[in-house]
Amino acid sequence: DNFPLVTAENSESGEVNYYLSNLTLQGGSTGLLIHPVNGSHNSVSTCIFKYLVFRNQNYGIHLDKFDGFDNNFIEHVSFVDTNIGLYQEVDPAFTGQQGETSTMMFMDKVVFYKCQWINNNKALNLRSRRGSNLNAWVDCNFDNNRTVAEFQNYDATIFANCNFTRTTGDSIIY
């Protein structure tokens, strides 16, 4: 299939929250696509994602050019056999000079607890242009990925008690 299995979108500006649990999402181009509609300023906050499996997709979760992914708790989520498990896509025109925009796409204060990334090309592709701060991966498992993480403009990133095994690319975290 060449479409996202679950699409989360909002056309009004402001804080948006989503709850998703107890699912296996297999196939499709993307397991969960989150994006704004009509240029709305969406801060996706206080989401709870738990007991999920994203399998056999280009992107497990695709954060697609919205304002920010902020103050979220992700627990017991698995990304298996994806191209990119968690993908943060930033508006290529965003430079930071124009102030905050509806497509700048930052990620702040997000905790990943007991999650796993297995057999992915890249577990995490998080290349922000605005500072992304205080994100944590706690008790997570990264096994048989080509690259675990590519970060850009991330500050105070924490990996606590995580396992990194059988990484095959040039670097584990870049």
PDB file of C-alpha atoms in Angstrom:
ATOM      1  CA  ASP A   1       0.000   0.000   0.000  1.00  0.00           C
ATOM      2  CA  ASN A   2       1.233   3.524  -0.726  1.00  0.00           C
ATOM      3  CA  PHE A   3      -0.781   5.523   1.815  1.00  0.00           C
ATOM      4  CA  PRO A   4      -0.520   6.277   5.552  1.00  0.00           C
ATOM      5  CA  LEU A   5      -2.486   3.841   7.715  1.00  0.00           C
ATOM      6  CA  VAL A   6      -3.405   6.522  10.292  1.00  0.00           C
ATOM      7  CA  THR A   7      -3.419  10.260   9.557  1.00  0.00           C
ATOM      8  CA  ALA A   8      -3.691  12.786  12.395  1.00  0.00           C
ATOM      9  CA  GLU A   9      -4.407  16.328  11.287  1.00  0.00           C
ATOM     10  CA  ASN A  10      -6.005  19.484  12.572  1.00  0.00           C
ATOM     11  CA  SER A  11      -7.055  22.597  10.673  1.00  0.00           C
ATOM     12  CA  GLU A  12      -7.280  24.903  13.685  1.00  0.00           C
ATOM     13  CA  SER A  13      -4.314  26.503  15.423  1.00  0.00           C
ATOM     14  CA  GLY A  14      -3.479  25.589  18.992  1.00  0.00           C
ATOM     15  CA  GLU A  15      -2.584  22.577  21.068  1.00  0.00           C
ATOM     16  CA  VAL A  16      -3.643  19.209  19.711  1.00  0.00           C
ATOM     17  CA  ASN A  17      -3.341  15.865  21.451  1.00  0.00           C
ATOM     18  CA  TYR A  18      -3.741  12.340  20.173  1.00  0.00           C
ATOM     19  CA  TYR A  19      -4.059   9.005  21.968  1.00  0.00           C
ATOM     20  CA  LEU A  20      -3.178   5.801  20.177  1.00  0.00           C
ATOM     21  CA  SER A  21      -2.702   2.421  21.856  1.00  0.00           C
ATOM     22  CA  ASN A  22      -2.893  -1.345  21.527  1.00  0.00           C
ATOM     23  CA  LEU A  23      -2.426  -1.592  17.748  1.00  0.00           C
ATOM     24  CA  THR A  24      -0.157  -3.215  15.212  1.00  0.00           C
ATOM     25  CA  LEU A  25       0.131  -1.092  12.070  1.00  0.00           C
ATOM     26  CA  GLN A  26       1.726  -3.139   9.294  1.00  0.00           C
ATOM     27  CA  GLY A  27       2.316  -2.055   5.704  1.00  0.00           C
ATOM     28  CA  GLY A  28       1.322   1.222   4.111  1.00  0.00           C
ATOM     29  CA  SER A  29       3.772   4.002   3.312  1.00  0.00           C
ATOM     30  CA  THR A  30       3.573   5.304   6.905  1.00  0.00           C
ATOM     31  CA  GLY A  31       2.108   3.936  10.107  1.00  0.00           C
ATOM     32  CA  LEU A  32       1.166   7.313  11.639  1.00  0.00           C
ATOM     33  CA  LEU A  33       1.360  10.610   9.754  1.00  0.00           C
ATOM     34  CA  ILE A  34       0.874  13.803  11.775  1.00  0.00           C
ATOM     35  CA  HIS A  35       0.566  17.036   9.797  1.00  0.00           C
ATOM     36  CA  PRO A  36      -1.261  20.369   9.846  1.00  0.00           C
ATOM     37  CA  VAL A  37      -3.988  21.432   7.462  1.00  0.00           C
ATOM     38  CA  ASN A  38      -4.237  24.881   5.832  1.00  0.00           C
ATOM     39  CA  GLY A  39      -1.112  26.287   7.521  1.00  0.00           C
ATOM     40  CA  SER A  40      -2.485  25.963  11.052  1.00  0.00           C
ATOM     41  CA  HIS A  41      -0.065  26.368  13.979  1.00  0.00           C
ATOM     42  CA  ASN A  42      -0.319  22.981  15.708  1.00  0.00           C
ATOM     43  CA  SER A  43       1.589  22.153  18.839  1.00  0.00           C
ATOM     44  CA  VAL A  44       1.073  18.434  19.260  1.00  0.00           C
ATOM     45  CA  SER A  45       1.237  18.000  23.034  1.00  0.00           C
ATOM     46  CA  THR A  46       0.324  15.635  25.847  1.00  0.00           C
ATOM     47  CA  CYS A  47      -0.050  12.722  23.447  1.00  0.00           C
ATOM     48  CA  ILE A  48      -0.007   9.198  24.720  1.00  0.00           C
ATOM     49  CA  PHE A  49       1.184   6.491  22.362  1.00  0.00           C
ATOM     50  CA  LYS A  50       1.543   3.069  23.972  1.00  0.00           C
ATOM     51  CA  TYR A  51       1.606  -0.608  23.097  1.00  0.00           C
ATOM     52  CA  LEU A  52       2.018   0.004  19.373  1.00  0.00           C
ATOM     53  CA  VAL A  53       3.933  -1.831  16.669  1.00  0.00           C
ATOM     54  CA  PHE A  54       4.892  -0.139  13.406  1.00  0.00           C
ATOM     55  CA  ARG A  55       6.070  -2.753  10.901  1.00  0.00           C
ATOM     56  CA  ASN A  56       7.099  -2.912   7.220  1.00  0.00           C
ATOM     57  CA  GLN A  57       6.742   0.789   6.358  1.00  0.00           C
ATOM     58  CA  ASN A  58       8.813   3.578   4.874  1.00  0.00           C
ATOM     59  CA  TYR A  59       8.143   5.641   8.039  1.00  0.00           C
ATOM     60  CA  GLY A  60       6.743   4.293  11.299  1.00  0.00           C
ATOM     61  CA  ILE A  61       5.820   7.757  12.626  1.00  0.00           C
ATOM     62  CA  HIS A  62       6.194  10.785  10.331  1.00  0.00           C
ATOM     63  CA  LEU A  63       6.097  14.214  12.010  1.00  0.00           C
ATOM     64  CA  ASP A  64       5.378  16.249   8.878  1.00  0.00           C
ATOM     65  CA  LYS A  65       6.205  19.968   8.963  1.00  0.00           C
ATOM     66  CA  PHE A  66       4.019  21.276  11.779  1.00  0.00           C
ATOM     67  CA  ASP A  67       4.853  23.611  14.658  1.00  0.00           C
ATOM     68  CA  GLY A  68       6.112  21.283  17.382  1.00  0.00           C
ATOM     69  CA  PHE A  69       5.907  17.883  19.044  1.00  0.00           C
ATOM     70  CA  ASP A  70       6.111  18.847  22.715  1.00  0.00           C
ATOM     71  CA  ASN A  71       5.603  17.217  26.142  1.00  0.00           C
ATOM     72  CA  ASN A  72       4.676  13.712  24.955  1.00  0.00           C
ATOM     73  CA  PHE A  73       5.102  10.268  26.496  1.00  0.00           C
ATOM     74  CA  ILE A  74       5.728   7.341  24.145  1.00  0.00           C
ATOM     75  CA  GLU A  75       5.855   3.919  25.839  1.00  0.00           C
ATOM     76  CA  HIS A  76       6.218   0.328  24.711  1.00  0.00           C
ATOM     77  CA  VAL A  77       6.232   1.252  21.020  1.00  0.00           C
ATOM     78  CA  SER A  78       8.135  -0.899  18.513  1.00  0.00           C
ATOM     79  CA  PHE A  79       9.428   0.017  15.065  1.00  0.00           C
ATOM     80  CA  VAL A  80      10.301  -3.095  13.052  1.00  0.00           C
ATOM     81  CA  ASP A  81      11.561  -3.370   9.459  1.00  0.00           C
ATOM     82  CA  THR A  82      11.018   0.287   8.504  1.00  0.00           C
ATOM     83  CA  ASN A  83      13.153   2.575   6.388  1.00  0.00           C
ATOM     84  CA  ILE A  84      12.948   5.213   9.167  1.00  0.00           C
ATOM     85  CA  GLY A  85      11.244   4.440  12.471  1.00  0.00           C
ATOM     86  CA  LEU A  86      10.658   8.031  13.639  1.00  0.00           C
ATOM     87  CA  TYR A  87      11.021  10.756  11.012  1.00  0.00           C
ATOM     88  CA  GLN A  88      10.878  14.497  11.723  1.00  0.00           C
ATOM     89  CA  GLU A  89      10.409  16.444   8.475  1.00  0.00           C
ATOM     90  CA  VAL A  90      11.177  20.150   8.631  1.00  0.00           C
ATOM     91  CA  ASP A  91      10.057  22.757   6.109  1.00  0.00           C
ATOM     92  CA  PRO A  92      13.170  23.176   3.925  1.00  0.00           C
ATOM     93  CA  ALA A  93      12.483  26.940   3.697  1.00  0.00           C
ATOM     94  CA  PHE A  94      12.664  27.407   7.497  1.00  0.00           C
ATOM     95  CA  THR A  95      15.867  29.197   8.522  1.00  0.00           C
ATOM     96  CA  GLY A  96      14.924  30.495  11.956  1.00  0.00           C
ATOM     97  CA  GLN A  97      15.333  34.082  10.782  1.00  0.00           C
ATOM     98  CA  GLN A  98      11.592  34.474  10.266  1.00  0.00           C
ATOM     99  CA  GLY A  99      10.701  33.549  13.870  1.00  0.00           C
ATOM    100  CA  GLU A 100       8.310  30.746  14.682  1.00  0.00           C
ATOM    101  CA  THR A 101       6.377  29.310  11.764  1.00  0.00           C
ATOM    102  CA  SER A 102       3.637  26.715  11.416  1.00  0.00           C
ATOM    103  CA  THR A 103       6.066  24.324   9.662  1.00  0.00           C
ATOM    104  CA  MET A 104       9.297  24.706  11.680  1.00  0.00           C
ATOM    105  CA  MET A 105       8.904  21.252  13.335  1.00  0.00           C
ATOM    106  CA  PHE A 106      10.701  21.027  16.667  1.00  0.00           C
ATOM    107  CA  MET A 107      10.545  18.247  19.255  1.00  0.00           C
ATOM    108  CA  ASP A 108      10.852  19.158  22.967  1.00  0.00           C
ATOM    109  CA  LYS A 109      10.461  17.228  26.202  1.00  0.00           C
ATOM    110  CA  VAL A 110       9.412  13.906  24.685  1.00  0.00           C
ATOM    111  CA  VAL A 111      10.099  10.692  26.606  1.00  0.00           C
ATOM    112  CA  PHE A 112      10.393   7.317  24.905  1.00  0.00           C
ATOM    113  CA  TYR A 113      10.099   4.576  27.533  1.00  0.00           C
ATOM    114  CA  LYS A 114      10.762   0.884  26.857  1.00  0.00           C
ATOM    115  CA  CYS A 115      10.480   1.381  23.099  1.00  0.00           C
ATOM    116  CA  GLN A 116      12.386  -0.647  20.532  1.00  0.00           C
ATOM    117  CA  TRP A 117      13.744  -0.193  17.034  1.00  0.00           C
ATOM    118  CA  ILE A 118      14.589  -3.459  15.271  1.00  0.00           C
ATOM    119  CA  ASN A 119      15.862  -4.049  11.698  1.00  0.00           C
ATOM    120  CA  ASN A 120      15.455  -0.454  10.472  1.00  0.00           C
ATOM    121  CA  ASN A 121      17.579   1.460   7.996  1.00  0.00           C
ATOM    122  CA  LYS A 122      17.484   4.431  10.430  1.00  0.00           C
ATOM    123  CA  ALA A 123      15.797   4.168  13.788  1.00  0.00           C
ATOM    124  CA  LEU A 124      15.589   7.969  14.299  1.00  0.00           C
ATOM    125  CA  ASN A 125      15.916  10.715  11.690  1.00  0.00           C
ATOM    126  CA  LEU A 126      15.480  13.895  13.735  1.00  0.00           C
ATOM    127  CA  ARG A 127      17.031  16.795  11.865  1.00  0.00           C
ATOM    128  CA  SER A 128      15.536  19.954  13.317  1.00  0.00           C
ATOM    129  CA  ARG A 129      16.349  23.498  12.230  1.00  0.00           C
ATOM    130  CA  ARG A 130      14.994  25.070  15.429  1.00  0.00           C
ATOM    131  CA  GLY A 131      16.430  23.869  18.726  1.00  0.00           C
ATOM    132  CA  SER A 132      14.904  20.619  19.963  1.00  0.00           C
ATOM    133  CA  ASN A 133      15.537  20.137  23.649  1.00  0.00           C
ATOM    134  CA  LEU A 134      15.321  17.721  26.571  1.00  0.00           C
ATOM    135  CA  ASN A 135      14.216  14.543  24.794  1.00  0.00           C
ATOM    136  CA  ALA A 136      14.902  11.194  26.431  1.00  0.00           C
ATOM    137  CA  TRP A 137      15.079   7.536  25.483  1.00  0.00           C
ATOM    138  CA  VAL A 138      14.856   5.403  28.642  1.00  0.00           C
ATOM    139  CA  ASP A 139      15.195   1.598  28.782  1.00  0.00           C
ATOM    140  CA  CYS A 140      14.964   1.414  24.974  1.00  0.00           C
ATOM    141  CA  ASN A 141      16.344  -1.282  22.694  1.00  0.00           C
ATOM    142  CA  PHE A 142      18.069  -0.579  19.361  1.00  0.00           C
ATOM    143  CA  ASP A 143      18.900  -3.829  17.542  1.00  0.00           C
ATOM    144  CA  ASN A 144      20.163  -4.504  14.013  1.00  0.00           C
ATOM    145  CA  ASN A 145      19.672  -0.982  12.622  1.00  0.00           C
ATOM    146  CA  ARG A 146      21.940   0.528   9.979  1.00  0.00           C
ATOM    147  CA  THR A 147      21.983   3.842  11.898  1.00  0.00           C
ATOM    148  CA  VAL A 148      20.385   4.454  15.278  1.00  0.00           C
ATOM    149  CA  ALA A 149      20.017   8.243  15.139  1.00  0.00           C
ATOM    150  CA  GLU A 150      20.737  11.301  13.034  1.00  0.00           C
ATOM    151  CA  PHE A 151      20.241  14.486  15.045  1.00  0.00           C
ATOM    152  CA  GLN A 152      20.501  18.137  14.075  1.00  0.00           C
ATOM    153  CA  ASN A 153      20.018  21.016  16.559  1.00  0.00           C
ATOM    154  CA  TYR A 154      19.210  18.696  19.462  1.00  0.00           C
ATOM    155  CA  ASP A 155      20.328  19.780  22.928  1.00  0.00           C
ATOM    156  CA  ALA A 156      20.342  17.865  26.235  1.00  0.00           C
ATOM    157  CA  THR A 157      19.387  14.581  24.552  1.00  0.00           C
ATOM    158  CA  ILE A 158      19.390  11.650  26.970  1.00  0.00           C
ATOM    159  CA  PHE A 159      19.809   7.931  26.331  1.00  0.00           C
ATOM    160  CA  ALA A 160      19.503   6.163  29.714  1.00  0.00           C
ATOM    161  CA  ASN A 161      19.893   2.415  30.164  1.00  0.00           C
ATOM    162  CA  CYS A 162      19.431   1.736  26.430  1.00  0.00           C
ATOM    163  CA  ASN A 163      20.845  -1.244  24.532  1.00  0.00           C
ATOM    164  CA  PHE A 164      22.586  -0.725  21.187  1.00  0.00           C
ATOM    165  CA  THR A 165      23.369  -3.993  19.400  1.00  0.00           C
ATOM    166  CA  ARG A 166      24.358  -4.998  15.879  1.00  0.00           C
ATOM    167  CA  THR A 167      24.413  -1.497  14.338  1.00  0.00           C
ATOM    168  CA  THR A 168      25.852  -1.938  10.826  1.00  0.00           C
ATOM    169  CA  GLY A 169      26.341   1.635   9.500  1.00  0.00           C
ATOM    170  CA  ASP A 170      29.218   4.077   9.854  1.00  0.00           C
ATOM    171  CA  SER A 171      27.980   5.481  13.177  1.00  0.00           C
ATOM    172  CA  ILE A 172      25.477   4.630  15.866  1.00  0.00           C
ATOM    173  CA  ILE A 173      24.460   8.221  16.653  1.00  0.00           C
ATOM    174  CA  TYR A 174      25.315  11.066  14.285  1.00  0.00           C
TER     175      TYR A 174
END
